Structure formats: C-alpha cells, structure tokens
Coordinates of C-alpha atoms in Angstrom, one line a residue:
M433 CA 0.0 0.0 -0.3
K434 CA 1.2 3.6 -0.8
I435 CA 0.6 5.1 2.5
N436 CA 2.1 2.4 4.2
R437 CA 5.4 2.8 2.1
L438 CA 5.0 6.8 2.7
F439 CA 5.0 6.3 6.3
Q440 CA 7.8 3.8 6.4
I441 CA 9.8 6.1 4.3
V442 CA 9.4 8.7 7.0
Y443 CA 10.1 6.5 9.7
I444 CA 13.5 5.0 8.2
L445 CA 14.6 8.6 7.5
L446 CA 13.9 9.7 11.1
E447 CA 16.1 6.8 12.3
R448 CA 18.9 6.7 9.5
K449 CA 18.8 10.3 8.4
T450 CA 20.1 9.2 4.9
I451 CA 19.3 6.4 2.4
T452 CA 19.4 6.3 -1.4
A453 CA 16.6 6.0 -3.7
K454 CA 18.0 2.7 -4.7
E455 CA 17.9 1.1 -1.3
L456 CA 14.4 2.3 -0.6
A457 CA 13.3 0.8 -4.1
D458 CA 14.8 -2.6 -3.0
K459 CA 13.3 -2.8 0.2
F460 CA 9.8 -1.7 -1.1
E461 CA 10.2 -3.9 -4.4
V462 CA 9.4 -0.9 -6.5
S463 CA 11.3 1.2 -9.1
T464 CA 13.6 4.3 -8.1
R465 CA 11.3 6.3 -10.1
T466 CA 8.4 5.2 -7.6
I467 CA 10.6 6.4 -4.9
Y468 CA 11.3 9.8 -6.3
R469 CA 7.3 10.2 -6.9
D470 CA 6.7 9.4 -3.3
I471 CA 9.2 12.0 -2.2
E472 CA 7.3 14.5 -4.0
V473 CA 4.3 13.7 -2.3
L474 CA 5.9 13.6 0.9
S475 CA 7.4 16.9 0.0
S476 CA 4.0 18.4 -1.3
S477 CA 2.4 17.3 1.9
K478 CA 4.9 19.5 4.0
I479 CA 7.5 17.1 5.0
P480 CA 10.7 18.7 4.5
I481 CA 12.5 15.8 3.0
Y482 CA 14.9 16.2 0.1
A483 CA 17.3 14.4 -2.2
N484 CA 21.0 15.3 -2.9
K485 CA 22.7 13.8 -6.4
G486 CA 26.0 12.4 -6.6
K487 CA 28.4 10.5 -4.5
G488 CA 27.3 10.6 -1.0
G489 CA 24.1 12.1 -1.9
G490 CA 20.7 10.3 -0.9
I491 CA 17.1 11.1 0.5
N492 CA 16.9 13.4 3.6
L493 CA 14.8 15.0 6.0
L494 CA 15.8 18.4 7.5
D495 CA 17.6 18.1 10.6
N496 CA 15.1 19.9 12.8
F497 CA 12.1 17.7 11.3
V498 CA 10.0 16.1 14.1
L499 CA 6.8 14.2 13.5
D500 CA 4.4 16.0 15.3
K501 CA 1.6 13.8 16.3
S502 CA -0.4 16.7 18.0
L503 CA -1.3 17.3 14.4
L504 CA -3.8 14.5 14.5
T505 CA -6.9 14.8 17.2
E506 CA -7.4 11.8 19.5
E507 CA -10.3 10.5 17.1
E508 CA -8.0 10.6 14.3
Q509 CA -5.5 8.6 15.9
N510 CA -7.9 6.0 17.0
Q511 CA -9.3 5.7 13.5
I512 CA -5.8 5.1 12.1
L513 CA -5.2 2.5 14.6
F514 CA -8.5 0.9 14.3
S515 CA -7.9 0.9 10.3
L516 CA -4.4 -0.9 10.8
Q517 CA -5.9 -3.3 13.4
S518 CA -8.5 -4.3 10.6
L519 CA -5.9 -4.7 7.8
Q520 CA -3.9 -6.9 10.1
K521 CA -6.8 -8.8 10.4
L522 CA -6.6 -9.8 6.7
N523 CA -2.8 -10.6 6.9
I524 CA -1.5 -8.2 4.9
D525 CA 2.4 -7.9 4.9
N526 CA 4.0 -5.4 7.4
E527 CA 0.7 -3.9 8.9
K528 CA 1.5 -5.3 12.2
T529 CA 4.7 -3.5 12.3
L530 CA 3.2 -0.4 11.3
L531 CA 0.6 -0.9 13.7
E532 CA 3.3 -1.0 16.4
K533 CA 5.1 1.9 15.7
M534 CA 2.1 4.2 15.2
S535 CA 0.8 2.8 18.7
M536 CA 4.1 3.7 20.0
L537 CA 3.9 7.1 18.4
F538 CA 0.6 7.9 19.9
N539 CA 1.1 6.2 23.1
K540 CA -1.6 3.7 22.9
S541 CA -1.8 0.3 23.0
S542 CA -2.1 -1.7 20.0
K543 CA -4.5 -4.2 21.6
N544 CA -7.4 -1.8 22.3

C-alpha cells in the first residue's frame, strides 16, 4: 500500500537520516522512479524531505524535523489505529509492524 510505504519512508529517515532511492526501491520492491514520486508526495505534504545527487548523496529529512503527532486529533489517531488493526486481520504484509510503530507514536496500546 502506498500510504504504508510513505509512512515507512519517513520512519526510516527519522532513524537513519540518509538513504538512497535505490535502497528504498529495493526494500519496497518498487522502481527508483516510484520512490522519487513518493518523495514528491511527501514534500508536497509539507514533510521537509529532499534528495542530494552524486556520490554521498541520498534522500534526507531536514535535521530539525520532528513527526508531530499533535497534528492529529485523538479521534483521528484512534481511527488510524483501528484501520491498521483491520488490515492486520487480513494478514497484509508489514501492517503489524506499522500498527506497533503508530501505537508507540501515539502512546496507545495496539491491543485496544
């Protein structure tokens, strides 16, 4: 799912700071062009993400970027978690991991 991939890209960048489009493409089994389109979507969504070309380049987030969970209301957080729990019941790949990460982000139990 594209939304899952977008969340995971941001999460990876929060952890690693820099990654190449090729690494992301290999991880998600998509083309590098798809990754660059994802970067454009994230950028247009006000995520401060950018790409540097050349040796030592890669995709980065601005150093001062913090994923602000307060942008979402309590109800929106619950709806996201409920949706991920529903997808988990369908045995869709990676949904459990994303559910756990979002639950931690929102400081909520993924069991509720």
